[in-house]
CSV table of C-alpha atoms in Angstrom, one decimal:
chain,number,residue,atom,x,y,z
A,1,HIS,CA,0.1,0.1,0.1
A,2,LYS,CA,2.6,2.3,0.7
A,3,LEU,CA,4.5,1.6,-2.8
A,4,ASN,CA,1.2,2.2,-4.7
A,5,ALA,CA,0.8,5.6,-2.5
A,6,ALA,CA,4.1,6.9,-3.5
A,7,LEU,CA,3.7,6.0,-7.3
A,8,GLU,CA,0.1,7.9,-6.9
A,9,ARG,CA,1.8,10.7,-5.6
A,10,ARG,CA,4.7,10.3,-8.3
A,11,ASP,CA,2.3,10.4,-11.3
A,12,ALA,CA,0.4,13.6,-9.8
A,13,GLN,CA,3.8,15.3,-9.5
A,14,ILE,CA,4.5,14.2,-13.2
A,15,GLY,CA,1.0,15.4,-14.5
A,16,ASP,CA,1.3,18.6,-13.0
A,17,LEU,CA,4.9,19.2,-14.2
A,18,LYS,CA,3.4,18.3,-17.9
A,19,LYS,CA,0.9,20.9,-17.1
A,20,GLU,CA,3.4,23.7,-16.3
A,21,ILE,CA,5.3,22.3,-19.5
A,22,ASN,CA,2.6,22.3,-21.7
A,23,GLU,CA,1.6,26.0,-20.5
A,24,LEU,CA,5.2,27.2,-20.7
A,25,ARG,CA,5.3,25.8,-24.7
A,26,GLN,CA,2.1,27.6,-25.4
A,27,PHE,CA,3.2,30.8,-24.0
A,28,GLN,CA,6.7,30.6,-25.6
A,29,SER,CA,4.9,30.0,-28.9
A,30,ASN,CA,2.8,33.0,-28.3
A,31,THR,CA,5.2,35.3,-28.0
A,32,GLY,CA,7.3,33.9,-30.7
A,33,LYS,CA,4.6,35.1,-32.5
A,34,THR,CA,3.9,38.3,-31.1
A,35,THR,CA,7.8,39.3,-31.5
A,36,ARG,CA,7.8,38.1,-35.6
A,37,ILE,CA,4.6,40.1,-35.9
A,38,SER,CA,6.3,43.5,-34.2
A,39,THR,CA,9.5,43.2,-36.0
A,40,THR,CA,7.9,42.5,-39.4
A,41,PRO,CA,7.8,45.9,-41.3
């Protein structure tokens, strides 16, 4: 039971990390688009 609880906690942490990474990727892609648009004459 202890092992299962530890694995579930690790899976939850990994899920949170994946969410943060996805948000960062979306933010970077959005900022990249805006900078490209602003630099074009």
